[in-house]
Amino acid sequence: MVFATQKPTALSVRSLLPLLMVLLVGMPGCITKVEQQGGDDEKVNQPQVQQKPAAVDPAAAAAPLDLSYVPSTAMAAAVVAPERILSSQALHLYPIEVLEALTKQHLGVNVMDVTQIIALTQLSQEAPVPQVGAIIRLSKPHQLAALLPTLKAEGLVTEQTIDGFQFLSVNAGLPVSLTMPDDKTLLVGTGDFLPRMLAAKEADSPLIKLLKQSDANHEVIVAVSADMVPDPLKEIATSPEMVPLVLAAYVGALKKLSALEINVNL
């Protein structure tokens, strides 16, 4: 599971991720698919466990994810469909209009215009802090210059042009940059992750192979590739001293974990 892929500390957020995964697996409407290694080289696909049928139109064909701008260095992805989730019957009593107004006022984008977000992270042995990024797909054309009006008014956003691309750099804590390769796609990334996203052309990796098998009809998809985690970090993550006590009995199985996918529908 995902806890076998990261370098946790005793009380870090990463050390709590296994418990989150356990809770997710038990949620109604949650579907999990686990792939583990059967031996040193052999990999075995475990049967899919389904607590509730996916809440999608049974007549709808499986839809592939658009994986443009997913770099080969990414090890985990979370795919969310905000417009579909906020339009669901499960949330019809909530004041979505207030959220629309706030996102439009402060971010420059109405949350209901966001059709999909693909959040990504990469982990390397050399970098103590994971790099993260997001691919945000919009239903309507937007202009980069119109985004983040509140932060701009506070002087926390710098505009620049590099190699023909216009960028917004947010100067508030972590170095975060934004750019739009087209008027319906927004890329966000920390450090050098954004340039990696822009340079990703028909990239290939274990995570991308996993995402190519995913169905975009799901409202939430979480995919993790243990194959993308450096071996030294795997050893640390699966050390009995680092694994939560409740999961200590499963350390042997965790060492064989290759990939994890969780699908959720409200």
PDB file of C-alpha atoms in Angstrom:
ATOM      1  CA  MET A   1       0.000   0.000   0.000  1.00  0.00           C
ATOM      2  CA  VAL A   2       1.085   3.603  -0.165  1.00  0.00           C
ATOM      3  CA  PHE A   3       2.909   3.432   3.174  1.00  0.00           C
ATOM      4  CA  ALA A   4       5.394   1.065   1.529  1.00  0.00           C
ATOM      5  CA  THR A   5       6.496   3.779  -0.846  1.00  0.00           C
ATOM      6  CA  GLN A   6       7.613   6.672   1.260  1.00  0.00           C
ATOM      7  CA  LYS A   7      10.208   7.636   3.847  1.00  0.00           C
ATOM      8  CA  PRO A   8       8.245   8.314   7.031  1.00  0.00           C
ATOM      9  CA  THR A   9       9.273   9.666  10.373  1.00  0.00           C
ATOM     10  CA  ALA A  10       7.711   8.583  13.623  1.00  0.00           C
ATOM     11  CA  LEU A  11       4.927  11.178  13.647  1.00  0.00           C
ATOM     12  CA  SER A  12       5.022  12.476  10.084  1.00  0.00           C
ATOM     13  CA  VAL A  13       2.042  12.800   7.804  1.00  0.00           C
ATOM     14  CA  ARG A  14       3.550  10.097   5.594  1.00  0.00           C
ATOM     15  CA  SER A  15       3.546   7.637   8.468  1.00  0.00           C
ATOM     16  CA  LEU A  16      -0.219   8.180   8.848  1.00  0.00           C
ATOM     17  CA  LEU A  17      -0.975   7.537   5.182  1.00  0.00           C
ATOM     18  CA  PRO A  18      -1.412   3.763   5.693  1.00  0.00           C
ATOM     19  CA  LEU A  19      -4.255   4.386   8.111  1.00  0.00           C
ATOM     20  CA  LEU A  20      -5.848   6.737   5.598  1.00  0.00           C
ATOM     21  CA  MET A  21      -5.620   4.044   2.943  1.00  0.00           C
ATOM     22  CA  VAL A  22      -7.298   1.552   5.276  1.00  0.00           C
ATOM     23  CA  LEU A  23     -10.127   3.999   5.912  1.00  0.00           C
ATOM     24  CA  LEU A  24     -10.534   4.663   2.193  1.00  0.00           C
ATOM     25  CA  VAL A  25     -10.783   0.966   1.393  1.00  0.00           C
ATOM     26  CA  GLY A  26     -13.635   0.672   3.866  1.00  0.00           C
ATOM     27  CA  MET A  27     -15.603   3.629   2.498  1.00  0.00           C
ATOM     28  CA  PRO A  28     -18.878   3.007   0.668  1.00  0.00           C
ATOM     29  CA  GLY A  29     -18.421   3.496  -3.050  1.00  0.00           C
ATOM     30  CA  CYS A  30     -14.706   2.793  -2.809  1.00  0.00           C
ATOM     31  CA  ILE A  31     -13.031   0.327  -5.158  1.00  0.00           C
ATOM     32  CA  THR A  32      -9.455  -0.798  -4.632  1.00  0.00           C
ATOM     33  CA  LYS A  33      -7.110  -2.618  -6.951  1.00  0.00           C
ATOM     34  CA  VAL A  34      -3.758  -3.832  -5.667  1.00  0.00           C
ATOM     35  CA  GLU A  35      -0.866  -5.179  -7.706  1.00  0.00           C
ATOM     36  CA  GLN A  36       1.906  -6.978  -5.872  1.00  0.00           C
ATOM     37  CA  GLN A  37       5.016  -8.821  -6.839  1.00  0.00           C
ATOM     38  CA  GLY A  38       4.656 -12.586  -6.823  1.00  0.00           C
ATOM     39  CA  GLY A  39       8.418 -13.156  -6.580  1.00  0.00           C
ATOM     40  CA  ASP A  40      11.585 -11.315  -7.281  1.00  0.00           C
ATOM     41  CA  ASP A  41      10.496 -10.493 -10.816  1.00  0.00           C
ATOM     42  CA  GLU A  42       7.009 -11.919 -11.203  1.00  0.00           C
ATOM     43  CA  LYS A  43       4.034  -9.647 -10.552  1.00  0.00           C
ATOM     44  CA  VAL A  44       0.551 -10.818  -9.707  1.00  0.00           C
ATOM     45  CA  ASN A  45      -2.630  -8.774 -10.079  1.00  0.00           C
ATOM     46  CA  GLN A  46      -4.785  -9.271  -7.008  1.00  0.00           C
ATOM     47  CA  PRO A  47      -8.579  -9.502  -7.513  1.00  0.00           C
ATOM     48  CA  GLN A  48     -10.425  -6.209  -7.329  1.00  0.00           C
ATOM     49  CA  VAL A  49     -12.352  -5.645  -4.084  1.00  0.00           C
ATOM     50  CA  GLN A  50     -15.554  -3.679  -4.492  1.00  0.00           C
ATOM     51  CA  GLN A  51     -17.767  -2.539  -1.636  1.00  0.00           C
ATOM     52  CA  LYS A  52     -20.326  -0.755  -3.827  1.00  0.00           C
ATOM     53  CA  PRO A  53     -20.956  -0.583  -7.575  1.00  0.00           C
ATOM     54  CA  ALA A  54     -19.427   2.469  -9.185  1.00  0.00           C
ATOM     55  CA  ALA A  55     -21.933   5.318  -9.359  1.00  0.00           C
ATOM     56  CA  VAL A  56     -21.611   5.856 -13.086  1.00  0.00           C
ATOM     57  CA  ASP A  57     -23.947   5.314 -15.989  1.00  0.00           C
ATOM     58  CA  PRO A  58     -23.800   1.553 -16.694  1.00  0.00           C
ATOM     59  CA  ALA A  59     -24.125   2.319 -20.387  1.00  0.00           C
ATOM     60  CA  ALA A  60     -21.099   4.601 -20.334  1.00  0.00           C
ATOM     61  CA  ALA A  61     -17.944   3.116 -21.800  1.00  0.00           C
ATOM     62  CA  ALA A  62     -14.700   3.317 -19.869  1.00  0.00           C
ATOM     63  CA  ALA A  63     -13.058   6.656 -20.603  1.00  0.00           C
ATOM     64  CA  PRO A  64      -9.273   7.005 -20.753  1.00  0.00           C
ATOM     65  CA  LEU A  65      -7.536   9.715 -18.763  1.00  0.00           C
ATOM     66  CA  ASP A  66      -5.771  12.513 -20.616  1.00  0.00           C
ATOM     67  CA  LEU A  67      -2.207  12.042 -19.347  1.00  0.00           C
ATOM     68  CA  SER A  68      -0.658  14.973 -21.179  1.00  0.00           C
ATOM     69  CA  TYR A  69       1.876  16.761 -18.946  1.00  0.00           C
ATOM     70  CA  VAL A  70       2.299  13.807 -16.552  1.00  0.00           C
ATOM     71  CA  PRO A  71       6.089  13.476 -16.194  1.00  0.00           C
ATOM     72  CA  SER A  72       7.813  10.110 -16.051  1.00  0.00           C
ATOM     73  CA  THR A  73       9.251  10.990 -12.627  1.00  0.00           C
ATOM     74  CA  ALA A  74       5.847  11.110 -10.885  1.00  0.00           C
ATOM     75  CA  MET A  75       5.237   8.275  -8.401  1.00  0.00           C
ATOM     76  CA  ALA A  76       1.663   9.012  -7.273  1.00  0.00           C
ATOM     77  CA  ALA A  77      -1.425  10.703  -8.655  1.00  0.00           C
ATOM     78  CA  ALA A  78      -4.838  11.744  -7.374  1.00  0.00           C
ATOM     79  CA  VAL A  79      -7.455  12.468 -10.033  1.00  0.00           C
ATOM     80  CA  VAL A  80     -10.539  14.439  -8.960  1.00  0.00           C
ATOM     81  CA  ALA A  81     -13.579  15.650 -10.931  1.00  0.00           C
ATOM     82  CA  PRO A  82     -14.705  18.753  -8.946  1.00  0.00           C
ATOM     83  CA  GLU A  83     -17.598  19.793 -11.208  1.00  0.00           C
ATOM     84  CA  ARG A  84     -19.116  16.292 -11.145  1.00  0.00           C
ATOM     85  CA  ILE A  85     -18.645  15.886  -7.392  1.00  0.00           C
ATOM     86  CA  LEU A  86     -20.154  19.278  -6.538  1.00  0.00           C
ATOM     87  CA  SER A  87     -23.107  18.576  -8.853  1.00  0.00           C
ATOM     88  CA  SER A  88     -23.888  15.225  -7.227  1.00  0.00           C
ATOM     89  CA  GLN A  89     -27.066  14.575  -5.257  1.00  0.00           C
ATOM     90  CA  ALA A  90     -24.981  13.843  -2.163  1.00  0.00           C
ATOM     91  CA  LEU A  91     -24.037  17.540  -1.965  1.00  0.00           C
ATOM     92  CA  HIS A  92     -27.247  19.164  -3.186  1.00  0.00           C
ATOM     93  CA  LEU A  93     -28.026  20.625   0.276  1.00  0.00           C
ATOM     94  CA  TYR A  94     -24.653  22.359   0.598  1.00  0.00           C
ATOM     95  CA  PRO A  95     -24.214  26.058  -0.379  1.00  0.00           C
ATOM     96  CA  ILE A  96     -22.129  25.407  -3.484  1.00  0.00           C
ATOM     97  CA  GLU A  97     -22.925  28.931  -4.723  1.00  0.00           C
ATOM     98  CA  VAL A  98     -20.866  30.368  -1.860  1.00  0.00           C
ATOM     99  CA  LEU A  99     -17.885  28.215  -2.849  1.00  0.00           C
ATOM    100  CA  GLU A 100     -18.304  29.330  -6.472  1.00  0.00           C
ATOM    101  CA  ALA A 101     -18.243  32.989  -5.455  1.00  0.00           C
ATOM    102  CA  LEU A 102     -15.196  32.579  -3.215  1.00  0.00           C
ATOM    103  CA  THR A 103     -13.120  30.682  -5.792  1.00  0.00           C
ATOM    104  CA  LYS A 104     -14.027  33.186  -8.489  1.00  0.00           C
ATOM    105  CA  GLN A 105     -13.129  36.116  -6.229  1.00  0.00           C
ATOM    106  CA  HIS A 106      -9.823  34.816  -4.901  1.00  0.00           C
ATOM    107  CA  LEU A 107      -8.576  32.360  -7.554  1.00  0.00           C
ATOM    108  CA  GLY A 108     -10.082  33.890 -10.680  1.00  0.00           C
ATOM    109  CA  VAL A 109     -11.729  30.560 -11.592  1.00  0.00           C
ATOM    110  CA  ASN A 110     -15.204  29.332 -10.697  1.00  0.00           C
ATOM    111  CA  VAL A 111     -14.765  25.898  -9.101  1.00  0.00           C
ATOM    112  CA  MET A 112     -17.667  24.631 -11.231  1.00  0.00           C
ATOM    113  CA  ASP A 113     -15.574  25.368 -14.329  1.00  0.00           C
ATOM    114  CA  VAL A 114     -12.926  22.862 -13.159  1.00  0.00           C
ATOM    115  CA  THR A 115     -13.664  19.543 -14.844  1.00  0.00           C
ATOM    116  CA  GLN A 116     -10.615  17.649 -13.622  1.00  0.00           C
ATOM    117  CA  ILE A 117      -7.572  17.979 -11.377  1.00  0.00           C
ATOM    118  CA  ILE A 118      -4.648  15.556 -11.576  1.00  0.00           C
ATOM    119  CA  ALA A 119      -2.432  16.102  -8.540  1.00  0.00           C
ATOM    120  CA  LEU A 120       1.042  14.564  -8.819  1.00  0.00           C
ATOM    121  CA  THR A 121       4.064  14.006  -6.616  1.00  0.00           C
ATOM    122  CA  GLN A 122       7.593  12.783  -7.137  1.00  0.00           C
ATOM    123  CA  LEU A 123       9.945  11.438  -4.491  1.00  0.00           C
ATOM    124  CA  SER A 124      13.698  11.165  -4.794  1.00  0.00           C
ATOM    125  CA  GLN A 125      16.410   9.976  -2.464  1.00  0.00           C
ATOM    126  CA  GLU A 126      18.281  13.264  -2.871  1.00  0.00           C
ATOM    127  CA  ALA A 127      15.374  15.660  -2.172  1.00  0.00           C
ATOM    128  CA  PRO A 128      14.076  15.671   1.415  1.00  0.00           C
ATOM    129  CA  VAL A 129      10.863  17.426   0.355  1.00  0.00           C
ATOM    130  CA  PRO A 130       8.661  15.785  -2.326  1.00  0.00           C
ATOM    131  CA  GLN A 131       7.977  17.856  -5.441  1.00  0.00           C
ATOM    132  CA  VAL A 132       4.305  18.291  -6.278  1.00  0.00           C
ATOM    133  CA  GLY A 133       2.257  19.568  -9.179  1.00  0.00           C
ATOM    134  CA  ALA A 134      -1.234  19.621 -10.626  1.00  0.00           C
ATOM    135  CA  ILE A 135      -2.873  19.548 -14.056  1.00  0.00           C
ATOM    136  CA  ILE A 136      -6.134  21.504 -13.902  1.00  0.00           C
ATOM    137  CA  ARG A 137      -8.525  21.169 -16.833  1.00  0.00           C
ATOM    138  CA  LEU A 138     -11.189  23.818 -17.365  1.00  0.00           C
ATOM    139  CA  SER A 139     -14.512  23.749 -19.204  1.00  0.00           C
ATOM    140  CA  LYS A 140     -14.188  27.386 -20.349  1.00  0.00           C
ATOM    141  CA  PRO A 141     -11.290  29.422 -21.718  1.00  0.00           C
ATOM    142  CA  HIS A 142      -9.339  31.400 -19.112  1.00  0.00           C
ATOM    143  CA  GLN A 143      -6.393  33.770 -19.205  1.00  0.00           C
ATOM    144  CA  LEU A 144      -3.386  33.278 -16.925  1.00  0.00           C
ATOM    145  CA  ALA A 145      -3.182  37.026 -16.270  1.00  0.00           C
ATOM    146  CA  ALA A 146      -6.659  36.949 -14.702  1.00  0.00           C
ATOM    147  CA  LEU A 147      -5.810  34.290 -12.087  1.00  0.00           C
ATOM    148  CA  LEU A 148      -5.011  34.800  -8.393  1.00  0.00           C
ATOM    149  CA  PRO A 149      -6.374  38.373  -8.159  1.00  0.00           C
ATOM    150  CA  THR A 150      -6.267  38.446  -4.337  1.00  0.00           C
ATOM    151  CA  LEU A 151      -2.619  37.373  -4.111  1.00  0.00           C
ATOM    152  CA  LYS A 152      -1.735  39.824  -6.879  1.00  0.00           C
ATOM    153  CA  ALA A 153      -3.361  42.656  -4.939  1.00  0.00           C
ATOM    154  CA  GLU A 154      -1.165  41.703  -1.970  1.00  0.00           C
ATOM    155  CA  GLY A 155       1.970  41.795  -4.116  1.00  0.00           C
ATOM    156  CA  LEU A 156       2.652  38.065  -3.751  1.00  0.00           C
ATOM    157  CA  VAL A 157       2.590  37.166  -7.460  1.00  0.00           C
ATOM    158  CA  THR A 158       5.322  37.829 -10.017  1.00  0.00           C
ATOM    159  CA  GLU A 159       4.723  37.572 -13.781  1.00  0.00           C
ATOM    160  CA  GLN A 160       7.453  36.508 -16.182  1.00  0.00           C
ATOM    161  CA  THR A 161       7.915  35.020 -19.650  1.00  0.00           C
ATOM    162  CA  ILE A 162      10.379  32.153 -20.246  1.00  0.00           C
ATOM    163  CA  ASP A 163      10.875  30.402 -23.621  1.00  0.00           C
ATOM    164  CA  GLY A 164       7.608  31.818 -24.893  1.00  0.00           C
ATOM    165  CA  PHE A 165       5.570  30.664 -21.885  1.00  0.00           C
ATOM    166  CA  GLN A 166       4.001  33.117 -19.489  1.00  0.00           C
ATOM    167  CA  PHE A 167       4.427  32.162 -15.817  1.00  0.00           C
ATOM    168  CA  LEU A 168       3.012  33.332 -12.511  1.00  0.00           C
ATOM    169  CA  SER A 169       5.278  32.776  -9.497  1.00  0.00           C
ATOM    170  CA  VAL A 170       3.689  32.841  -6.059  1.00  0.00           C
ATOM    171  CA  ASN A 171       6.037  34.252  -3.427  1.00  0.00           C
ATOM    172  CA  ALA A 172       4.368  32.834  -0.327  1.00  0.00           C
ATOM    173  CA  GLY A 173       6.321  30.059   1.381  1.00  0.00           C
ATOM    174  CA  LEU A 174       6.979  27.196  -1.037  1.00  0.00           C
ATOM    175  CA  PRO A 175       8.078  28.243  -4.549  1.00  0.00           C
ATOM    176  CA  VAL A 176       4.957  27.628  -6.634  1.00  0.00           C
ATOM    177  CA  SER A 177       4.628  28.533 -10.311  1.00  0.00           C
ATOM    178  CA  LEU A 178       1.702  28.445 -12.730  1.00  0.00           C
ATOM    179  CA  THR A 179       1.446  28.451 -16.519  1.00  0.00           C
ATOM    180  CA  MET A 180      -1.186  27.708 -19.172  1.00  0.00           C
ATOM    181  CA  PRO A 181      -0.087  25.760 -22.270  1.00  0.00           C
ATOM    182  CA  ASP A 182      -3.594  26.421 -23.647  1.00  0.00           C
ATOM    183  CA  ASP A 183      -6.605  28.421 -22.467  1.00  0.00           C
ATOM    184  CA  LYS A 184      -8.305  25.395 -20.867  1.00  0.00           C
ATOM    185  CA  THR A 185      -5.299  23.816 -19.147  1.00  0.00           C
ATOM    186  CA  LEU A 186      -3.560  25.180 -16.058  1.00  0.00           C
ATOM    187  CA  LEU A 187      -0.306  23.654 -14.781  1.00  0.00           C
ATOM    188  CA  VAL A 188       0.864  24.240 -11.214  1.00  0.00           C
ATOM    189  CA  GLY A 189       4.128  22.971  -9.738  1.00  0.00           C
ATOM    190  CA  THR A 190       6.803  23.441  -7.084  1.00  0.00           C
ATOM    191  CA  GLY A 191      10.527  23.676  -7.743  1.00  0.00           C
ATOM    192  CA  ASP A 192      11.567  22.017 -11.003  1.00  0.00           C
ATOM    193  CA  PHE A 193       8.400  19.923 -11.240  1.00  0.00           C
ATOM    194  CA  LEU A 194       6.568  22.418 -13.481  1.00  0.00           C
ATOM    195  CA  PRO A 195       9.316  22.379 -16.171  1.00  0.00           C
ATOM    196  CA  ARG A 196       9.180  18.560 -16.053  1.00  0.00           C
ATOM    197  CA  MET A 197       5.429  18.701 -16.658  1.00  0.00           C
ATOM    198  CA  LEU A 198       5.819  21.059 -19.596  1.00  0.00           C
ATOM    199  CA  ALA A 199       8.527  18.852 -21.109  1.00  0.00           C
ATOM    200  CA  ALA A 200       6.532  15.628 -20.756  1.00  0.00           C
ATOM    201  CA  LYS A 201       5.844  14.423 -24.293  1.00  0.00           C
ATOM    202  CA  GLU A 202       4.426  10.894 -24.591  1.00  0.00           C
ATOM    203  CA  ALA A 203       6.160  10.046 -21.321  1.00  0.00           C
ATOM    204  CA  ASP A 204       6.155   6.495 -20.017  1.00  0.00           C
ATOM    205  CA  SER A 205       6.572   5.120 -16.487  1.00  0.00           C
ATOM    206  CA  PRO A 206       5.011   2.520 -14.151  1.00  0.00           C
ATOM    207  CA  LEU A 207       2.601   5.178 -12.842  1.00  0.00           C
ATOM    208  CA  ILE A 208       1.579   6.259 -16.342  1.00  0.00           C
ATOM    209  CA  LYS A 209       0.983   2.623 -17.312  1.00  0.00           C
ATOM    210  CA  LEU A 210      -1.245   2.294 -14.237  1.00  0.00           C
ATOM    211  CA  LEU A 211      -3.184   5.467 -15.065  1.00  0.00           C
ATOM    212  CA  LYS A 212      -3.716   4.334 -18.654  1.00  0.00           C
ATOM    213  CA  GLN A 213      -5.760   1.445 -17.247  1.00  0.00           C
ATOM    214  CA  SER A 214      -7.894   3.769 -15.105  1.00  0.00           C
ATOM    215  CA  ASP A 215     -11.430   4.859 -15.980  1.00  0.00           C
ATOM    216  CA  ALA A 216     -11.994   8.627 -16.046  1.00  0.00           C
ATOM    217  CA  ASN A 217     -15.678   8.035 -15.226  1.00  0.00           C
ATOM    218  CA  HIS A 218     -14.715   7.673 -11.557  1.00  0.00           C
ATOM    219  CA  GLU A 219     -15.040  10.848  -9.487  1.00  0.00           C
ATOM    220  CA  VAL A 220     -11.828  10.196  -7.527  1.00  0.00           C
ATOM    221  CA  ILE A 221      -8.859   8.033  -8.514  1.00  0.00           C
ATOM    222  CA  VAL A 222      -5.770   7.551  -6.360  1.00  0.00           C
ATOM    223  CA  ALA A 223      -2.875   5.658  -7.938  1.00  0.00           C
ATOM    224  CA  VAL A 224       0.520   4.919  -6.392  1.00  0.00           C
ATOM    225  CA  SER A 225       3.454   3.142  -8.024  1.00  0.00           C
ATOM    226  CA  ALA A 226       5.848   1.576  -5.525  1.00  0.00           C
ATOM    227  CA  ASP A 227       8.152   0.839  -8.467  1.00  0.00           C
ATOM    228  CA  MET A 228       8.948   4.568  -8.648  1.00  0.00           C
ATOM    229  CA  VAL A 229      10.234   4.730  -5.070  1.00  0.00           C
ATOM    230  CA  PRO A 230      14.049   4.451  -4.636  1.00  0.00           C
ATOM    231  CA  ASP A 231      15.037   1.129  -3.042  1.00  0.00           C
ATOM    232  CA  PRO A 232      16.712   2.713   0.015  1.00  0.00           C
ATOM    233  CA  LEU A 233      13.478   4.550   0.816  1.00  0.00           C
ATOM    234  CA  LYS A 234      11.489   1.337   0.388  1.00  0.00           C
ATOM    235  CA  GLU A 235      13.714  -0.363   2.934  1.00  0.00           C
ATOM    236  CA  ILE A 236      13.169   2.442   5.412  1.00  0.00           C
ATOM    237  CA  ALA A 237       9.400   2.581   4.786  1.00  0.00           C
ATOM    238  CA  THR A 238       8.967  -1.161   5.355  1.00  0.00           C
ATOM    239  CA  SER A 239      11.180  -1.319   8.420  1.00  0.00           C
ATOM    240  CA  PRO A 240       9.200  -2.781  11.360  1.00  0.00           C
ATOM    241  CA  GLU A 241      10.209   0.229  13.457  1.00  0.00           C
ATOM    242  CA  MET A 242       8.608   2.632  10.978  1.00  0.00           C
ATOM    243  CA  VAL A 243       5.390   0.785  10.129  1.00  0.00           C
ATOM    244  CA  PRO A 244       2.405   1.541  12.425  1.00  0.00           C
ATOM    245  CA  LEU A 245       1.864  -1.220  14.967  1.00  0.00           C
ATOM    246  CA  VAL A 246      -1.586  -2.068  13.602  1.00  0.00           C
ATOM    247  CA  LEU A 247       0.024  -2.945  10.240  1.00  0.00           C
ATOM    248  CA  ALA A 248       3.236  -4.548  11.520  1.00  0.00           C
ATOM    249  CA  ALA A 249       1.995  -8.058  10.702  1.00  0.00           C
ATOM    250  CA  TYR A 250       1.762  -7.098   7.018  1.00  0.00           C
ATOM    251  CA  VAL A 251       5.352  -5.902   6.528  1.00  0.00           C
ATOM    252  CA  GLY A 252       6.193  -8.973   4.416  1.00  0.00           C
ATOM    253  CA  ALA A 253       3.307  -8.295   2.056  1.00  0.00           C
ATOM    254  CA  LEU A 254       4.149  -4.601   1.883  1.00  0.00           C
ATOM    255  CA  LYS A 255       7.638  -5.370   0.616  1.00  0.00           C
ATOM    256  CA  LYS A 256       6.060  -7.117  -2.388  1.00  0.00           C
ATOM    257  CA  LEU A 257       3.673  -4.255  -3.147  1.00  0.00           C
ATOM    258  CA  SER A 258       4.047  -2.910  -6.679  1.00  0.00           C
ATOM    259  CA  ALA A 259       1.057  -0.617  -7.183  1.00  0.00           C
ATOM    260  CA  LEU A 260      -2.162   0.555  -5.584  1.00  0.00           C
ATOM    261  CA  GLU A 261      -5.257   2.116  -7.126  1.00  0.00           C
ATOM    262  CA  ILE A 262      -8.335   3.372  -5.283  1.00  0.00           C
ATOM    263  CA  ASN A 263     -11.508   4.578  -7.030  1.00  0.00           C
ATOM    264  CA  VAL A 264     -14.261   6.473  -5.217  1.00  0.00           C
ATOM    265  CA  ASN A 265     -17.724   7.539  -6.385  1.00  0.00           C
ATOM    266  CA  LEU A 266     -20.160   9.497  -4.217  1.00  0.00           C
TER     267      LEU A 266
END
